[in-house]
CSV table of C-alpha atoms in Angstrom, one decimal:
chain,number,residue,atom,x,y,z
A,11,UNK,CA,-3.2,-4.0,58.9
A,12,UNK,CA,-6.9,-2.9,57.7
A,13,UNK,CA,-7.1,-1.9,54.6
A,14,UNK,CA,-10.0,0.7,53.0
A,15,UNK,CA,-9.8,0.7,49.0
A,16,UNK,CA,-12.6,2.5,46.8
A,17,UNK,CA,-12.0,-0.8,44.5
A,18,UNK,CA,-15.6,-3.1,44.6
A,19,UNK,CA,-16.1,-6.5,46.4
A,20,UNK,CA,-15.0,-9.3,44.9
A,21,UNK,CA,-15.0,-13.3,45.1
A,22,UNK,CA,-11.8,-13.1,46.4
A,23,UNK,CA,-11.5,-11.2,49.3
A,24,UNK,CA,-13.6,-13.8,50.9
A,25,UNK,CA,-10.4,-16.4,50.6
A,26,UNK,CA,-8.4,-15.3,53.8
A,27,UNK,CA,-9.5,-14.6,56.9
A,28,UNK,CA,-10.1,-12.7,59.1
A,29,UNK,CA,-11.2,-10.4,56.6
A,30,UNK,CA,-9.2,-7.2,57.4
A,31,UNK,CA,-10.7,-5.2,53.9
A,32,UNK,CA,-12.9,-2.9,53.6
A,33,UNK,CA,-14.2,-2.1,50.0
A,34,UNK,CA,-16.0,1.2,49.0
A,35,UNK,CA,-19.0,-0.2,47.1
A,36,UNK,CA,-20.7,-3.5,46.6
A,37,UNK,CA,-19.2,-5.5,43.2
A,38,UNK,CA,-20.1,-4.9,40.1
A,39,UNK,CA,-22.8,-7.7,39.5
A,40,UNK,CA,-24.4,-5.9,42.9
A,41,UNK,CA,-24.1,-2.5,41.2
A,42,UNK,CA,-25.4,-4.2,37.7
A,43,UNK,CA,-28.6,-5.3,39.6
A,44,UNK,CA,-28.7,-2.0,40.9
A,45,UNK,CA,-28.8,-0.6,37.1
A,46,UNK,CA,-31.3,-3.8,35.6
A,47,UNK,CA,-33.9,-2.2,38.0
A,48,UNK,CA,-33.8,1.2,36.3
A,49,UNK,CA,-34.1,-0.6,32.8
A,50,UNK,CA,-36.6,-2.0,33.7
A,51,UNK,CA,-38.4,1.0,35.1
A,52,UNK,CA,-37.1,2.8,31.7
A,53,UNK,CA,-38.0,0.7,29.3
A,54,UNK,CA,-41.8,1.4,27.8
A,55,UNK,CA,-42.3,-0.7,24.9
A,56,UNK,CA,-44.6,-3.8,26.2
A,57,UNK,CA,-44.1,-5.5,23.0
A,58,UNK,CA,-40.8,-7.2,23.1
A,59,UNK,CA,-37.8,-7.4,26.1
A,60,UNK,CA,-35.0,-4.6,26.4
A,61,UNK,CA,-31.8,-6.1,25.5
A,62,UNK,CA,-28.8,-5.5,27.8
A,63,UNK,CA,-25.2,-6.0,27.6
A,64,UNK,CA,-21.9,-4.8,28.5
A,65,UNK,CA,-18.7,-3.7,26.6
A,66,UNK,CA,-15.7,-3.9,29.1
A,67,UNK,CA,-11.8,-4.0,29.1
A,68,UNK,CA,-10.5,-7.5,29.1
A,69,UNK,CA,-9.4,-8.2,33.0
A,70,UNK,CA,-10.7,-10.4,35.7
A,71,UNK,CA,-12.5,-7.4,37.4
A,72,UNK,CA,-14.5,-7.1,34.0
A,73,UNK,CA,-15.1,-10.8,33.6
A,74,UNK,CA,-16.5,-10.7,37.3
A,75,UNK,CA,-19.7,-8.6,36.5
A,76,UNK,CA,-20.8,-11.3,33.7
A,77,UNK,CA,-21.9,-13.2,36.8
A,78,UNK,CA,-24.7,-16.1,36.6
A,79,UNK,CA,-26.2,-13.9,39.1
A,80,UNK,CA,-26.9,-11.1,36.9
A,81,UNK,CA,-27.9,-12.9,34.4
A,82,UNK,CA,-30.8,-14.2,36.3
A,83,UNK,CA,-31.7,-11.3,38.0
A,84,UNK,CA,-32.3,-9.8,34.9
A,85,UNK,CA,-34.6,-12.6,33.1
A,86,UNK,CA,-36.2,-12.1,36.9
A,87,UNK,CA,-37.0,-8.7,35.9
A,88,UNK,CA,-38.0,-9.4,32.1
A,89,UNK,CA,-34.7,-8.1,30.6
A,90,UNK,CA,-32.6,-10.3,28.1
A,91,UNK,CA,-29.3,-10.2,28.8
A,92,UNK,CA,-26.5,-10.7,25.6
A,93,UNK,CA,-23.4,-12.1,26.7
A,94,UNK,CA,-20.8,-9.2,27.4
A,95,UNK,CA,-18.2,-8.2,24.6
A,96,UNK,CA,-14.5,-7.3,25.8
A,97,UNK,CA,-12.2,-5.3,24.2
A,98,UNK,CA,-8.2,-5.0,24.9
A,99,UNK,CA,-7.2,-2.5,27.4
A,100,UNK,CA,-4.8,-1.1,25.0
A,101,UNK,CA,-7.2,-1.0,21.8
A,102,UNK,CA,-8.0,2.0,19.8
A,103,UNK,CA,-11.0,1.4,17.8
A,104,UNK,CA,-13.9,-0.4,18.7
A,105,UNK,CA,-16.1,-0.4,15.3
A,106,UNK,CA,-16.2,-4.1,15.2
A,107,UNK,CA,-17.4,-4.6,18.7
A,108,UNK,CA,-20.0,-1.9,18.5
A,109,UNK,CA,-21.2,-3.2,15.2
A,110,UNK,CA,-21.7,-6.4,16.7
A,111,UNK,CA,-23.7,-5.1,20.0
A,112,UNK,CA,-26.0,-2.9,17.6
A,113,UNK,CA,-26.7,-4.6,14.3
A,114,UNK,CA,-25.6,-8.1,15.2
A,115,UNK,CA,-27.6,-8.1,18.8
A,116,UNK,CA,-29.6,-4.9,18.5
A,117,UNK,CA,-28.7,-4.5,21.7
A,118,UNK,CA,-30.8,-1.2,23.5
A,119,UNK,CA,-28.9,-0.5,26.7
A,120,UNK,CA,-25.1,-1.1,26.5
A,121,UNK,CA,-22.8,-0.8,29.7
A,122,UNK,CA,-19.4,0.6,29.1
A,123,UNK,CA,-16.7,-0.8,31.5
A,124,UNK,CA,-13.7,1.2,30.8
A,125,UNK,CA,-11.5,3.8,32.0
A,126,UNK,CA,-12.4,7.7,31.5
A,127,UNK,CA,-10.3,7.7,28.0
A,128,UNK,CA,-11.5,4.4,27.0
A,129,UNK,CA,-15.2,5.3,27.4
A,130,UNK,CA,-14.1,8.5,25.6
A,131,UNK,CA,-13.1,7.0,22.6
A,132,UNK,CA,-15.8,4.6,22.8
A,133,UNK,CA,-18.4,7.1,22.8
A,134,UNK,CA,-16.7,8.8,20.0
A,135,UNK,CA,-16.9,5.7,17.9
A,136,UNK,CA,-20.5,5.4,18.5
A,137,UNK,CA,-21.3,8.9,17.3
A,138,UNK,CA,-18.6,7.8,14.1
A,139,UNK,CA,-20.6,4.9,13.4
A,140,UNK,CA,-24.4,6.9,13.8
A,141,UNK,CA,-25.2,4.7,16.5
A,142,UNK,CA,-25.8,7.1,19.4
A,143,UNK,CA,-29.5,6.8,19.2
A,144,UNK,CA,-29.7,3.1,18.7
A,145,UNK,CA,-29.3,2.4,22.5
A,146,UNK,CA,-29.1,3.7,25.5
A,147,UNK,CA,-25.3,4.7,26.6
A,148,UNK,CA,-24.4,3.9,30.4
A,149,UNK,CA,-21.0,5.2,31.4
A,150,UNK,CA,-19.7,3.2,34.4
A,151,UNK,CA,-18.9,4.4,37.8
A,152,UNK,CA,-15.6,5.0,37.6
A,153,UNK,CA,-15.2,7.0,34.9
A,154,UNK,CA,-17.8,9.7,35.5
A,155,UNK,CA,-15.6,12.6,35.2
A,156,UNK,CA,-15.0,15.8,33.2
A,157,UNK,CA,-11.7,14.0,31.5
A,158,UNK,CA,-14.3,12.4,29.0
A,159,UNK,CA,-16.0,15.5,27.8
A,160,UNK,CA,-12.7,17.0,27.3
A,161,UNK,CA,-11.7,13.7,25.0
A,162,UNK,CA,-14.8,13.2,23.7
A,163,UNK,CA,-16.3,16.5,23.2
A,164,UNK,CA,-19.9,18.0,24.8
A,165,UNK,CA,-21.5,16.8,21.3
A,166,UNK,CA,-20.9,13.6,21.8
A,167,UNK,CA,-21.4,13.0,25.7
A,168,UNK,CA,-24.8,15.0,25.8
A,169,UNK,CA,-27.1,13.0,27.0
A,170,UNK,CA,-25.2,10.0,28.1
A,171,UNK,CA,-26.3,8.2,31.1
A,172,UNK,CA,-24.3,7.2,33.7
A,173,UNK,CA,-24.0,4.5,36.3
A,174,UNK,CA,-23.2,6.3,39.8
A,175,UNK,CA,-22.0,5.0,42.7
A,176,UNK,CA,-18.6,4.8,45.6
A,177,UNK,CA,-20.1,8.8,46.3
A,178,UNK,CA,-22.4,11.2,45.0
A,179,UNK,CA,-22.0,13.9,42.6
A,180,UNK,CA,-20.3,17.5,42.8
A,181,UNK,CA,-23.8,18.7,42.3
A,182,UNK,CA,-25.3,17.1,45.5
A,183,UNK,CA,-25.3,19.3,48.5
A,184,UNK,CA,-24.3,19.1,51.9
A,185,UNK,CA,-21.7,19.8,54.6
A,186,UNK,CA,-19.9,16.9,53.5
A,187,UNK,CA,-19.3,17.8,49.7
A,188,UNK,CA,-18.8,21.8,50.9
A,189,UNK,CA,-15.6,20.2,53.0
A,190,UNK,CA,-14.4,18.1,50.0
A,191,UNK,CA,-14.7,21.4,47.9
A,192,UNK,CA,-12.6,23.0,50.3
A,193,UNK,CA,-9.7,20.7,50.5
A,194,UNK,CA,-9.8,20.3,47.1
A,195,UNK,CA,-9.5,24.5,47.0
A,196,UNK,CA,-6.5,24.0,49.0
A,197,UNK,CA,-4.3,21.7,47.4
A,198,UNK,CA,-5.6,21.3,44.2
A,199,UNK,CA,-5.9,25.2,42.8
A,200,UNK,CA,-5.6,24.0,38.7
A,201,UNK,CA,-7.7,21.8,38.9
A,202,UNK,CA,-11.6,20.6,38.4
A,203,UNK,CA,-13.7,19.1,41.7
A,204,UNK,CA,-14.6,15.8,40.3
A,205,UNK,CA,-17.2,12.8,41.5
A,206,UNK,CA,-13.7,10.4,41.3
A,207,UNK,CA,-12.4,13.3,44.0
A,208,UNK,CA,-15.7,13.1,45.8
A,209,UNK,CA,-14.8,9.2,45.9
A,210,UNK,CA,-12.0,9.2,47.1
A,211,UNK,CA,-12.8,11.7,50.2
A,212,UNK,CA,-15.7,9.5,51.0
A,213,UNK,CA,-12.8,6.2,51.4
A,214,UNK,CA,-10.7,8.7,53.4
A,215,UNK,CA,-13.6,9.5,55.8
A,216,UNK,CA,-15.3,5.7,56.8
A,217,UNK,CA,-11.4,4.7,57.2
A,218,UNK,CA,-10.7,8.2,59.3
A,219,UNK,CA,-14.2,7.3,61.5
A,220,UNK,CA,-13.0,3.7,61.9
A,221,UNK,CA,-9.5,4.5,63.2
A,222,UNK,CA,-10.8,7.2,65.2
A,223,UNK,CA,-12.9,4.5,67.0
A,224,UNK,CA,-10.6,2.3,67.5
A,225,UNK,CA,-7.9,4.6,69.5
A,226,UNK,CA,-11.2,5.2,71.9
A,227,UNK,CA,-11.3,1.3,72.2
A,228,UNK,CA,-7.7,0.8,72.4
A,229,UNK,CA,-5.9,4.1,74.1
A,230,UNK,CA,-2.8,4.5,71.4
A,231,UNK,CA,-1.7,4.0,68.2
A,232,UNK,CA,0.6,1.3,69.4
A,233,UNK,CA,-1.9,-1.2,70.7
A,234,UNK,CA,-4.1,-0.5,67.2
A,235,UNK,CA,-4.3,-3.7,65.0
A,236,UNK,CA,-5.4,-3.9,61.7
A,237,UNK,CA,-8.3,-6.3,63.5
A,238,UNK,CA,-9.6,-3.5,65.8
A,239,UNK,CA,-9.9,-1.1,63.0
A,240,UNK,CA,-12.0,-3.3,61.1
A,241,UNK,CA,-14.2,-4.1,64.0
A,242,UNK,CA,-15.0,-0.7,64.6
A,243,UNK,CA,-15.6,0.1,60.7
A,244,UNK,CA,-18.6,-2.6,61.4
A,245,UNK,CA,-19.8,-0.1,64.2
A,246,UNK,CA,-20.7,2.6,61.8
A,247,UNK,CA,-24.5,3.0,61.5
A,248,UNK,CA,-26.6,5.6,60.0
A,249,UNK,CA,-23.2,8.1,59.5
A,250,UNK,CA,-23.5,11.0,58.4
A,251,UNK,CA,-21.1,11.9,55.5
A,252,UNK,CA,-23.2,15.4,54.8
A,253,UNK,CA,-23.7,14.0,50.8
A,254,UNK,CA,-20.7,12.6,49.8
A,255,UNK,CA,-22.7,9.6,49.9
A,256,UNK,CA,-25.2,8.5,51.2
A,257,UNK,CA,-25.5,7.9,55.0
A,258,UNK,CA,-23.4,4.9,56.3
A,259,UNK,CA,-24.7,1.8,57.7
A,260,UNK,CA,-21.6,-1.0,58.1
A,261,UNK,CA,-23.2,-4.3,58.0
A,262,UNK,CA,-20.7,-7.7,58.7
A,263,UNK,CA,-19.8,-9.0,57.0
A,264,UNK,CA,-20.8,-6.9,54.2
A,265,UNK,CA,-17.0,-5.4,53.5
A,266,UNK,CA,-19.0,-2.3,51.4
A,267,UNK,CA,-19.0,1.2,52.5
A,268,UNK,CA,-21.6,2.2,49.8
A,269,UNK,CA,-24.6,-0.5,48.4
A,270,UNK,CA,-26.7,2.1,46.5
A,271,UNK,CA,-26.3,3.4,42.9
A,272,UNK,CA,-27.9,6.0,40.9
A,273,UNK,CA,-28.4,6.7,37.4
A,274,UNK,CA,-26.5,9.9,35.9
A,275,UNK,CA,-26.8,12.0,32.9
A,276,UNK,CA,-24.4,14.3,31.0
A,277,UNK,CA,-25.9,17.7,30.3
A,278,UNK,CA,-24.9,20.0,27.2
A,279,UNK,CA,-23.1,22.4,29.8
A,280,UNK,CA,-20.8,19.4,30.7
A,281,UNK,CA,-22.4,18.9,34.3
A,282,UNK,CA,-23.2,15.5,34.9
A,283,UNK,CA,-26.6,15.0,37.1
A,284,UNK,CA,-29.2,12.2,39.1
A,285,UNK,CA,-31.8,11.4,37.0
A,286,UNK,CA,-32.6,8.7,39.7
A,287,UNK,CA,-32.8,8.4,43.6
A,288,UNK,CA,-30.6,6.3,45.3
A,289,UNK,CA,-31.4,2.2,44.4
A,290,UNK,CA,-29.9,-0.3,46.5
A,291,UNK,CA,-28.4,-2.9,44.8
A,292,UNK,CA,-28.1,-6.4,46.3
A,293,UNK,CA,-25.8,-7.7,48.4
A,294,UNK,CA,-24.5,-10.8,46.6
A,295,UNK,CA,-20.3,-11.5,47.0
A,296,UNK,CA,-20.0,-12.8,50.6
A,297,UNK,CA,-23.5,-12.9,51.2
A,298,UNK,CA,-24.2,-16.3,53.4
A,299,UNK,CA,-27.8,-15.9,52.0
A,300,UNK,CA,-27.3,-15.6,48.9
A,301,UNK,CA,-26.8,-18.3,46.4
A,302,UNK,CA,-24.1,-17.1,44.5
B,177,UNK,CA,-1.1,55.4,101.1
B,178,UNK,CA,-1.2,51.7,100.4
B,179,UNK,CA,1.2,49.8,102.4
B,180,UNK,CA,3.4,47.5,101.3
B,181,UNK,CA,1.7,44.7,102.9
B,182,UNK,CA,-1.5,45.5,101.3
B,183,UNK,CA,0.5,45.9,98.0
B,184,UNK,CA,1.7,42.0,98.2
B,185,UNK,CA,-1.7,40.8,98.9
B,186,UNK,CA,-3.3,42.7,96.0
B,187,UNK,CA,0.0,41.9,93.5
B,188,UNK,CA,-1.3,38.1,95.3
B,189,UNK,CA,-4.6,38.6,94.1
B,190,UNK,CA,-4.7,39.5,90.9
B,191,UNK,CA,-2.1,36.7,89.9
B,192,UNK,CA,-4.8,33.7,91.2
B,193,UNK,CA,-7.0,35.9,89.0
B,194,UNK,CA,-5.1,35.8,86.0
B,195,UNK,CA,-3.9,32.3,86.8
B,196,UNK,CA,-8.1,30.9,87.4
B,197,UNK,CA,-8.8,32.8,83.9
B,198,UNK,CA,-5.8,30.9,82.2
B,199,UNK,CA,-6.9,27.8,83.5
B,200,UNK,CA,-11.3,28.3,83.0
B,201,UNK,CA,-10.6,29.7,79.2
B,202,UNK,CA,-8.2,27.7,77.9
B,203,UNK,CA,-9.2,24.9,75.8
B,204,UNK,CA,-8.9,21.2,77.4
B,205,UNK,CA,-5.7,19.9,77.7
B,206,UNK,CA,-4.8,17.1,75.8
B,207,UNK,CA,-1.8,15.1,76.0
B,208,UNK,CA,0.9,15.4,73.5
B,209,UNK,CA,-0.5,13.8,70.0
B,210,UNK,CA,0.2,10.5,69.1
B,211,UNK,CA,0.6,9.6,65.1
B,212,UNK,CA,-0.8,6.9,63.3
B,213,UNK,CA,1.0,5.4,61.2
B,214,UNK,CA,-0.8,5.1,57.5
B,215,UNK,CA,0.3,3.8,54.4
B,216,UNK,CA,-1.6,5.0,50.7
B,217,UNK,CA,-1.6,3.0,48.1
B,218,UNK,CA,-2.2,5.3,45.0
B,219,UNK,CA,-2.5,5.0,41.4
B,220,UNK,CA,-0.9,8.1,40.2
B,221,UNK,CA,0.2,6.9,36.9
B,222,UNK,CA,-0.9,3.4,34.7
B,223,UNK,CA,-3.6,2.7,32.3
B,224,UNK,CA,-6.1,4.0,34.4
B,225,UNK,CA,-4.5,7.0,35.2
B,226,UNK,CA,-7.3,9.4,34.6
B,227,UNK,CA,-9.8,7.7,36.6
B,228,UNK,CA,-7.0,6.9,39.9
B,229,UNK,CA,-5.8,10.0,40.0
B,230,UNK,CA,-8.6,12.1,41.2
B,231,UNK,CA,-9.5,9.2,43.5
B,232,UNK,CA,-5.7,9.0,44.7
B,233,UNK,CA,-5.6,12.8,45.5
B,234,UNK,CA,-8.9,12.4,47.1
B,235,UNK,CA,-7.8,10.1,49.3
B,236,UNK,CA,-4.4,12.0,50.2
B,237,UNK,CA,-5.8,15.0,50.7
B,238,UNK,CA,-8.4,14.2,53.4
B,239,UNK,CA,-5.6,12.8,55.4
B,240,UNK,CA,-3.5,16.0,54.7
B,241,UNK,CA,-6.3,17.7,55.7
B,242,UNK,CA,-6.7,16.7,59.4
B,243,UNK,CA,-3.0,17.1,60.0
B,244,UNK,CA,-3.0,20.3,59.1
B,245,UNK,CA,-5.9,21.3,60.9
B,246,UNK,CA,-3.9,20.0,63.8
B,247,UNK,CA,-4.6,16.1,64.0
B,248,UNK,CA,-7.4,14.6,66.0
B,249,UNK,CA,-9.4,14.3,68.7
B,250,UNK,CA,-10.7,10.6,70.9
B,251,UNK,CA,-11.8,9.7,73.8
B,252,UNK,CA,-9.8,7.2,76.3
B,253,UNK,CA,-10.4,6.6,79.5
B,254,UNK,CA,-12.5,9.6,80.3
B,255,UNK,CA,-9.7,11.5,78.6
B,256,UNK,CA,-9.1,13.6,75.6
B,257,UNK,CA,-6.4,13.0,73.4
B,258,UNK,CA,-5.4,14.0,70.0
B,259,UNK,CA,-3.6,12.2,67.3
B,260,UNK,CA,-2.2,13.0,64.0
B,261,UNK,CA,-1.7,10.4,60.6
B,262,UNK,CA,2.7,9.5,59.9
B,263,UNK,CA,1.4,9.6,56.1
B,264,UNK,CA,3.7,7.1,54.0
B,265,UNK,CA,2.5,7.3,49.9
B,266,UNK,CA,3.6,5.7,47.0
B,267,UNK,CA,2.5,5.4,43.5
B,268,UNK,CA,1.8,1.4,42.7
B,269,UNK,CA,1.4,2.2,38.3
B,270,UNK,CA,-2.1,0.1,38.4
B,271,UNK,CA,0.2,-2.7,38.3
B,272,UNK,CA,-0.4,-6.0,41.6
B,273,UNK,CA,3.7,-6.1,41.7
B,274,UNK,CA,4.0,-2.6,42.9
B,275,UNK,CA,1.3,-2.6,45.0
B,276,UNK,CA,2.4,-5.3,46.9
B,277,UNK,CA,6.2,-3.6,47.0
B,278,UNK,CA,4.3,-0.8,48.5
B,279,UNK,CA,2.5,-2.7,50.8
B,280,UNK,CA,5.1,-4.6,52.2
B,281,UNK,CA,7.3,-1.2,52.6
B,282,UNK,CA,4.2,0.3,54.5
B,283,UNK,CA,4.0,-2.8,56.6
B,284,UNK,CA,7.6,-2.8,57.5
B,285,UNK,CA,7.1,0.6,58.4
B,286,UNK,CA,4.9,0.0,61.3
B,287,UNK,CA,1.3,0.7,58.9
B,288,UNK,CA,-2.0,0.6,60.6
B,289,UNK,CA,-3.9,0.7,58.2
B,290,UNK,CA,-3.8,1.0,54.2
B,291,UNK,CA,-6.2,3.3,51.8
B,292,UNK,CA,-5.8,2.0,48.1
B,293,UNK,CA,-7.2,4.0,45.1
């Protein structure tokens, strides 16, 4: 069987072969890199390093973006990286962590790692604490939804950046996005369009476009393997998603629909927009050049 | 008067008429669909809920989608034909052991291919 998840690449996927996965964005140290070359286009003060760092949940997919790689890529681009504070996936308060990133580190740009109600609460602490302007506050990409402002309150998300990639945003335009609208219209009447949503579509449509290939190679769904769909997933080139994402170039054996990401901030009416084109991160996980 | 005769070839007639319009206005004809069998993977409840879900229903509702706007279409052998998904879902609760209960049960079931929120 193929099999198309909107999860990120990981070490792991490289252990069996053949390789019958297909991931919907490049892993998180890719992404990471992706985001060190917007701090450093942010940051103005040619006096002293910014200092980065990232407060995630405690799992193995969190401890995967505190890669060597990252590390160095950001000393590469004259950012000091502070090694990465985890919290429980079941905790409640995070004053002790957040002291330590701000007054312990003085840490100016912290990455949150969490779920949509995690980051919430985070965020919320922050404000608690006074500490919203002390550094720069990048929600990641998979928790970029209205659920937060609802938990957290416009007051406290306003302003918040954002670390976007797996699709674009529900204000990007295009035929793409106008479809996703309308199927969410149609079976999802209560409620709200979201960039998550978006993501998932854009998952829905590489692995549509790959299996539609393969029947044209094959004849019927019978003689499809989970071999030939992947095959034909590395045919797509320069597709068109009309701004779900951007367009879609395949590479093998680059499992990654998506290798771009975009910075994001939340506005006081809730809506959550680019500040940034489209960067592409690097491709690092499975990459036979890279030193990883 | 118009005779019988005449009558039969014009009642002729204007059948091949009706039968070349039928057959130049209709769309192409396609043989019966086929389905795909697909399995999805979702994360409709767990710790992550809020973030899976809208992923999850994004993922199940494209697939919806083209069935209900009838399935389909590829090319095979200088032939059209259209196909349709045989959509299997189940919730895996963000947890590995239930995703790979679901897999295996999507397997089983003849799966093509797997989308995972």
């Amino acid at each position: 069987m193929a099999h198309f998840t909107y999860g990120p690449t990981t070490k792991l996927l490289f252990d069996h072969t053949p390789q019958l996965i297909a991931t919907g964005c490049q892993s998180d140290a890719s992404r990471l890199s992706g985001l060190l070359d917007w701090v450093a286009s942010d940051w103005k003060d040619k006096n002293r390093k910014p200092r980065f760092t990232g407060l995630c949940y405690e799992a193995t997919t969190s401890r995967q973006s505190e890669d060597p790689y990252v590390f160095k890529y950001g000393e590469d681009k004259g950012i000091e990286l502070v090694p990465w504070t985890y919290y429980s996936f079941s905790a409640t308060d995070y004053m002790t962590e957040l002291k330590k990133i701000i007054e312990e580190n003085k840490v100016d740009y912290v990455w949150l790692r969490g779920g949509a109600g995690q980051v919430a609460a985070i965020m919320k602490d922050v404000v608690r604490l006074g500490y919203k302007d002390k550094a720069k506050w990048i929600v990641t990409y998979f928790s970029l939804d209205p659920v937060v402002v609802k938990i957290a309150g416009i007051d406290v998300m306003e302003g918040v950046y954002g670390l976007n990639s797996d699709a674009g945003m529900p204000t990007d335009a295009g035929w793409g996005v106008d479809l996703a609208k309308k199927i969410f219209t149609k079976y999802r009447p209560k409620g709200e369009f979201s960039q998550l949503y978006m993501t998932g579509i854009h998952v829905a449509m590489i692995a549509h476009e790959s299996v539609r290939r393969a029947l044209e190679k094959v004849g019927e769904p019978n003689k499809l393997t989970g071999k030939e769909i992947i095959d034909q997933y590395y045919t797509i080139k320069d597709f068109d998603l009309g701004g779900i994402a951007p367009k879609a170039t395949i590479n093998y054996p680059n499992p990654a629909m998506m290798g771009q990401i975009r910075i994001v901030q939340w506005q006081k009416d809730g809506s959550i927009i680019p500040i940034s084109d489209w960067i592409d991160g690097p491709w690092i996980f499975g990459n036979p050049a890279s030193k990883e | 008067m118009v005779s019988k005769k005449k009558k039969n070839t014009l009642a002729v007639g204007v059948a091949g008429l009706i039968c070349m319009a039928v057959i130049l206005f209709s769309p192409p004809a396609f043989s019966k669909a086929v389905e795909v069998p697909i399995g999805l993977n979702l994360e409709l409840t767990g710790g992550l809920a809020a973030t899976t879900i809208p992923v999850s229903d994004g993922l199940l509702d494209y697939i919806k989608y083209i069935n209900d706007e009838g399935g389909f279409e590829y090319e095979y052998s200088g032939k059209m034909h259209q196909a349709k998904y045989d959509i299997m879902w189940a919730d895996n609760g963000f947890t590995v052991a239930r995703s790979l209960t679901n897999v295996r049960r999507f397997a089983q079931k003849g799966a093509k291919l797997i989308l995972t929120a």
